[in-house]
Amino acid sequence: MQVYRGMDIGTAKATSDERRRIVHHMIDVADPAEPYDVASFQRMGRQAMAAIKSKGKKVLIVGGSGLHFRALIDPLEPMPTDVETRRRIAAMPVEGVVGRLLDADPVAGEVVDLSNPRRVVRAVEILELTGLTPTQRHKSEAAVRYRTYQPIDDVSIIGIDPGSDMASRIADRTRAMLDAGLIEEVRSLESGLGPTAREAVGYKEVLSMLAGNLAESHLREEIERTTLRLVKRQRTFFRRDPRITWLPWSNDLARLTAAAADHWELAP
């Protein structure tokens, strides 16, 4: 969500001073009205990475969604999407959508959860737009490499997990964002937030409050709860990646920095 201009407080962007001292990429590159997707992020992000490497420098990717991270370093092939196509398919009876998928791919149930309407609709949407069945996509070289964590270039990855301190850090972060003016930021952006930006954690809850669907007295608690759910999903996502070396949490930033530096000096 840091790609969106104006969404500063709720996405914890690097400060102006930090960005003057260290060049950051992929920040403020899109208008919040735009439905900025993984394919757009991958294309622009890889262009930035190539530019950095052309100067003889190394790329440091920090934070963010696990899917977007893997879109940069792994052979992820985002499939096209079309709102009208998806809407038309979603309007069909579920049984008809499943039948359409199985007619084209009798063993689709081995790679698509046929009991999940959203996944079935998406599979049929991709089928109509590309002609590719779920089984064909699952067996492609890129898909196999993605599932087996084979990157497109050499990478060295570390993860820092706050562990048992996670909930309290989320609470501190939420309070800090609200104190810094998150509500005012969302109110100023409200009319220009597109469907993707509106789903951002923190922004979605404030929008609900502004619409009268959430009491302000419950806002902080709701943001914390939503953030915790997101963190748990992302933690599970990253924990599956065998390439990540996990460093123990420390409130001593210098110690964490030294541990990261030691790891990368030893990395092949």
Short mmCIF file of C-alpha atoms in Angstrom, two decimals:
data_model
loop_
_atom_site.label_atom_id
_atom_site.label_comp_id
_atom_site.label_asym_id
_atom_site.label_seq_id
_atom_site.Cartn_x
_atom_site.Cartn_y
_atom_site.Cartn_z
CA MET A 1 0.00 0.00 0.00
CA GLN A 2 3.03 2.32 0.19
CA VAL A 3 2.77 2.65 -3.60
CA TYR A 4 -0.16 5.02 -3.05
CA ARG A 5 0.43 8.75 -2.82
CA GLY A 6 -1.05 10.37 0.28
CA MET A 7 -1.43 7.12 2.23
CA ASP A 8 1.44 7.91 4.57
CA ILE A 9 0.51 7.45 8.21
CA GLY A 10 -1.38 4.18 7.90
CA THR A 11 1.30 2.53 5.76
CA ALA A 12 4.23 3.61 7.94
CA LYS A 13 6.22 5.08 5.05
CA ALA A 14 9.81 6.05 5.57
CA THR A 15 10.06 9.68 6.60
CA SER A 16 11.19 12.40 4.22
CA ASP A 17 14.52 12.58 6.08
CA GLU A 18 15.05 8.83 5.78
CA ARG A 19 14.27 8.96 2.09
CA ARG A 20 16.76 11.80 1.58
CA ARG A 21 19.51 9.77 3.26
CA ILE A 22 18.67 6.44 1.59
CA VAL A 23 17.03 6.16 -1.83
CA HIS A 24 13.72 4.29 -1.62
CA HIS A 25 11.82 2.86 -4.58
CA MET A 26 8.18 1.84 -5.13
CA ILE A 27 6.85 4.56 -2.82
CA ASP A 28 4.27 7.11 -4.05
CA VAL A 29 4.15 5.68 -7.57
CA ALA A 30 0.37 5.39 -7.95
CA ASP A 31 -2.77 7.38 -7.32
CA PRO A 32 -4.97 5.81 -4.61
CA ALA A 33 -7.89 5.73 -7.06
CA GLU A 34 -5.98 3.19 -9.19
CA PRO A 35 -6.63 -0.56 -8.75
CA TYR A 36 -2.88 -1.24 -8.46
CA ASP A 37 -2.42 -5.03 -8.71
CA VAL A 38 0.40 -7.52 -8.26
CA ALA A 39 1.20 -7.50 -11.97
CA SER A 40 1.68 -3.73 -11.92
CA PHE A 41 3.83 -3.97 -8.80
CA GLN A 42 5.94 -6.74 -10.30
CA ARG A 43 6.54 -4.88 -13.57
CA MET A 44 7.49 -1.58 -11.95
CA GLY A 45 9.41 -3.22 -9.11
CA ARG A 46 11.54 -5.33 -11.41
CA GLN A 47 12.31 -2.28 -13.51
CA ALA A 48 13.54 -0.50 -10.38
CA MET A 49 15.63 -3.54 -9.41
CA ALA A 50 17.24 -3.67 -12.86
CA ALA A 51 18.10 0.02 -12.65
CA ILE A 52 19.76 -0.46 -9.27
CA LYS A 53 21.76 -3.45 -10.45
CA SER A 54 22.89 -1.58 -13.58
CA LYS A 55 24.70 0.82 -11.24
CA GLY A 56 26.58 -2.07 -9.64
CA LYS A 57 24.53 -1.91 -6.45
CA LYS A 58 22.65 -4.58 -4.55
CA VAL A 59 18.88 -4.53 -4.08
CA LEU A 60 17.46 -4.59 -0.56
CA ILE A 61 13.77 -5.52 -0.43
CA VAL A 62 12.16 -4.65 2.90
CA GLY A 63 8.83 -5.62 4.41
CA GLY A 64 5.50 -5.81 2.67
CA SER A 65 3.11 -8.51 1.57
CA GLY A 66 4.53 -11.98 1.06
CA LEU A 67 2.87 -12.28 -2.33
CA HIS A 68 4.33 -8.99 -3.56
CA PHE A 69 7.76 -9.98 -2.23
CA ARG A 70 7.66 -13.25 -4.13
CA ALA A 71 6.40 -11.46 -7.25
CA LEU A 72 9.74 -9.63 -7.32
CA ILE A 73 12.12 -12.52 -6.68
CA ASP A 74 10.31 -15.62 -7.96
CA PRO A 75 8.89 -16.68 -11.37
CA LEU A 76 5.34 -15.67 -10.49
CA GLU A 77 3.22 -15.17 -13.60
CA PRO A 78 0.23 -12.95 -12.70
CA MET A 79 -2.83 -13.90 -14.71
CA PRO A 80 -4.94 -11.21 -16.43
CA THR A 81 -8.24 -10.10 -14.95
CA ASP A 82 -11.31 -8.38 -16.33
CA VAL A 83 -14.01 -6.93 -14.10
CA GLU A 84 -16.88 -7.51 -16.51
CA THR A 85 -15.84 -11.10 -17.24
CA ARG A 86 -15.56 -11.90 -13.55
CA ARG A 87 -18.89 -10.22 -12.78
CA ARG A 88 -20.64 -12.22 -15.51
CA ILE A 89 -19.20 -15.51 -14.29
CA ALA A 90 -19.96 -14.73 -10.65
CA ALA A 91 -23.61 -14.10 -11.57
CA MET A 92 -23.98 -17.67 -12.82
CA PRO A 93 -25.18 -20.47 -10.50
CA VAL A 94 -22.23 -21.99 -8.66
CA GLU A 95 -22.99 -25.42 -10.07
CA GLY A 96 -22.85 -24.02 -13.59
CA VAL A 97 -19.46 -22.37 -12.99
CA VAL A 98 -18.03 -25.59 -11.55
CA GLY A 99 -19.45 -27.53 -14.51
CA ARG A 100 -17.88 -25.06 -16.95
CA LEU A 101 -14.51 -25.56 -15.29
CA LEU A 102 -14.75 -29.36 -15.18
CA ASP A 103 -15.84 -29.51 -18.82
CA ALA A 104 -12.55 -27.84 -19.77
CA ASP A 105 -10.42 -29.52 -17.12
CA PRO A 106 -11.88 -32.76 -15.65
CA VAL A 107 -9.16 -32.96 -12.97
CA ALA A 108 -9.31 -29.27 -11.98
CA GLY A 109 -10.41 -30.31 -8.49
CA GLU A 110 -6.86 -31.50 -7.84
CA VAL A 111 -5.52 -27.93 -7.94
CA VAL A 112 -8.62 -25.77 -7.32
CA ASP A 113 -10.86 -25.94 -4.25
CA LEU A 114 -14.19 -26.54 -5.97
CA SER A 115 -16.06 -25.77 -2.74
CA ASN A 116 -14.68 -22.21 -2.79
CA PRO A 117 -16.84 -20.15 -5.21
CA ARG A 118 -14.33 -17.28 -5.36
CA ARG A 119 -11.51 -19.58 -6.48
CA VAL A 120 -13.72 -21.36 -9.01
CA VAL A 121 -14.88 -18.05 -10.50
CA ARG A 122 -11.28 -16.87 -10.76
CA ALA A 123 -10.22 -20.14 -12.44
CA VAL A 124 -12.97 -19.80 -15.06
CA GLU A 125 -12.13 -16.12 -15.56
CA ILE A 126 -8.50 -17.04 -16.31
CA LEU A 127 -9.68 -19.87 -18.57
CA GLU A 128 -11.80 -17.49 -20.62
CA LEU A 129 -9.12 -14.79 -20.83
CA THR A 130 -6.13 -17.04 -21.58
CA GLY A 131 -7.42 -20.44 -22.62
CA LEU A 132 -5.29 -22.02 -19.90
CA THR A 133 -6.82 -24.61 -17.58
CA PRO A 134 -5.84 -24.85 -13.90
CA THR A 135 -3.99 -28.10 -14.61
CA GLN A 136 -1.99 -26.53 -17.43
CA ARG A 137 -1.04 -23.57 -15.27
CA HIS A 138 -0.13 -25.86 -12.36
CA LYS A 139 2.24 -27.89 -14.55
CA SER A 140 4.03 -24.95 -16.18
CA GLU A 141 7.77 -24.57 -15.55
CA ALA A 142 7.25 -21.23 -13.80
CA ALA A 143 4.58 -22.67 -11.50
CA VAL A 144 6.82 -25.60 -10.54
CA ARG A 145 9.73 -23.27 -9.81
CA TYR A 146 7.46 -21.00 -7.77
CA ARG A 147 6.17 -23.89 -5.66
CA THR A 148 9.70 -25.12 -5.02
CA TYR A 149 11.02 -21.64 -4.12
CA GLN A 150 13.48 -21.31 -7.00
CA PRO A 151 14.17 -17.57 -7.45
CA ILE A 152 14.89 -15.86 -10.74
CA ASP A 153 18.20 -14.54 -9.32
CA ASP A 154 20.43 -15.11 -6.31
CA VAL A 155 18.81 -13.99 -3.06
CA SER A 156 19.71 -14.01 0.62
CA ILE A 157 16.72 -13.53 2.92
CA ILE A 158 16.41 -12.85 6.62
CA GLY A 159 13.26 -12.59 8.69
CA ILE A 160 12.78 -10.87 12.04
CA ASP A 161 9.81 -12.13 14.03
CA PRO A 162 8.70 -10.19 17.16
CA GLY A 163 7.27 -13.43 18.57
CA SER A 164 5.36 -13.10 21.82
CA ASP A 165 5.79 -9.31 21.73
CA MET A 166 3.74 -9.03 18.55
CA ALA A 167 0.38 -7.97 20.00
CA SER A 168 1.85 -5.22 22.15
CA ARG A 169 3.88 -3.85 19.22
CA ILE A 170 0.72 -3.78 17.07
CA ALA A 171 -1.08 -1.90 19.84
CA ASP A 172 1.76 0.62 20.11
CA ARG A 173 1.84 1.10 16.34
CA THR A 174 -1.93 1.60 16.14
CA ARG A 175 -1.90 4.21 18.91
CA ALA A 176 0.98 6.02 17.22
CA MET A 177 -0.84 6.12 13.87
CA LEU A 178 -4.02 7.47 15.43
CA ASP A 179 -2.05 10.06 17.40
CA ALA A 180 -0.26 11.08 14.20
CA GLY A 181 -3.57 11.86 12.49
CA LEU A 182 -4.69 8.69 10.70
CA ILE A 183 -8.38 9.65 10.91
CA GLU A 184 -7.69 13.05 9.37
CA GLU A 185 -5.55 11.48 6.65
CA VAL A 186 -8.30 9.03 5.68
CA ARG A 187 -10.95 11.76 5.76
CA SER A 188 -8.90 13.89 3.37
CA LEU A 189 -8.42 10.96 0.97
CA GLU A 190 -11.86 9.38 1.29
CA SER A 191 -13.38 10.55 -1.99
CA GLY A 192 -10.31 9.53 -3.98
CA LEU A 193 -9.71 6.04 -2.60
CA GLY A 194 -10.23 3.26 -5.12
CA PRO A 195 -11.33 -0.32 -4.35
CA THR A 196 -7.80 -1.58 -3.61
CA ALA A 197 -6.74 1.32 -1.40
CA ARG A 198 -9.99 1.13 0.56
CA GLU A 199 -9.09 -2.39 1.69
CA ALA A 200 -5.87 -1.29 3.40
CA VAL A 201 -5.75 -2.19 7.07
CA GLY A 202 -6.44 0.91 9.14
CA TYR A 203 -8.01 2.79 6.25
CA LYS A 204 -10.86 0.29 5.92
CA GLU A 205 -11.70 0.59 9.61
CA VAL A 206 -11.55 4.40 9.63
CA LEU A 207 -13.77 4.50 6.54
CA SER A 208 -16.25 2.29 8.36
CA MET A 209 -16.21 4.70 11.30
CA LEU A 210 -16.67 7.73 9.06
CA ALA A 211 -19.66 5.99 7.44
CA GLY A 212 -21.22 5.49 10.87
CA ASN A 213 -20.79 1.71 10.87
CA LEU A 214 -18.16 1.60 13.63
CA ALA A 215 -18.05 3.56 16.87
CA GLU A 216 -14.93 5.69 17.26
CA SER A 217 -14.48 4.19 20.72
CA HIS A 218 -13.98 0.78 19.07
CA LEU A 219 -11.77 1.98 16.23
CA ARG A 220 -8.38 1.28 17.77
CA GLU A 221 -9.44 -2.17 18.93
CA GLU A 222 -10.78 -3.05 15.48
CA ILE A 223 -7.59 -1.91 13.73
CA GLU A 224 -5.50 -3.95 16.17
CA ARG A 225 -7.65 -7.04 15.63
CA THR A 226 -7.51 -6.75 11.84
CA THR A 227 -3.76 -6.11 11.90
CA LEU A 228 -3.16 -9.15 14.10
CA ARG A 229 -5.11 -11.37 11.68
CA LEU A 230 -3.05 -10.02 8.77
CA VAL A 231 0.23 -10.53 10.63
CA LYS A 232 -0.67 -14.14 11.43
CA ARG A 233 -1.50 -14.85 7.77
CA GLN A 234 1.72 -13.24 6.58
CA ARG A 235 3.75 -15.02 9.25
CA THR A 236 2.36 -18.37 8.06
CA PHE A 237 3.10 -17.39 4.44
CA PHE A 238 6.73 -16.50 5.17
CA ARG A 239 7.31 -19.48 7.48
CA ARG A 240 6.75 -21.79 4.51
CA ASP A 241 9.74 -20.30 2.69
CA PRO A 242 12.79 -22.51 3.37
CA ARG A 243 15.18 -19.80 2.12
CA ILE A 244 14.57 -17.47 5.06
CA THR A 245 17.03 -17.33 7.94
CA TRP A 246 15.12 -16.19 11.03
CA LEU A 247 16.80 -13.86 13.51
CA PRO A 248 15.56 -13.69 17.11
CA TRP A 249 13.79 -10.48 18.07
CA SER A 250 15.62 -7.85 20.08
CA ASN A 251 14.57 -4.37 21.18
CA ASP A 252 18.20 -3.42 20.60
CA LEU A 253 18.21 -2.10 17.02
CA ALA A 254 22.00 -2.09 16.88
CA ARG A 255 22.07 -5.79 17.76
CA LEU A 256 19.55 -6.64 15.04
CA THR A 257 21.46 -4.57 12.50
CA ALA A 258 24.72 -6.31 13.41
CA ALA A 259 23.08 -9.74 13.13
CA ALA A 260 21.73 -8.92 9.68
CA ALA A 261 25.11 -7.59 8.56
CA ASP A 262 26.86 -10.72 9.86
CA HIS A 263 24.42 -12.94 7.98
CA TRP A 264 24.92 -11.17 4.66
CA GLU A 265 28.71 -11.17 5.04
CA LEU A 266 28.56 -14.95 5.39
CA ALA A 267 25.96 -15.46 2.68
CA PRO A 268 27.31 -16.97 -0.55
#
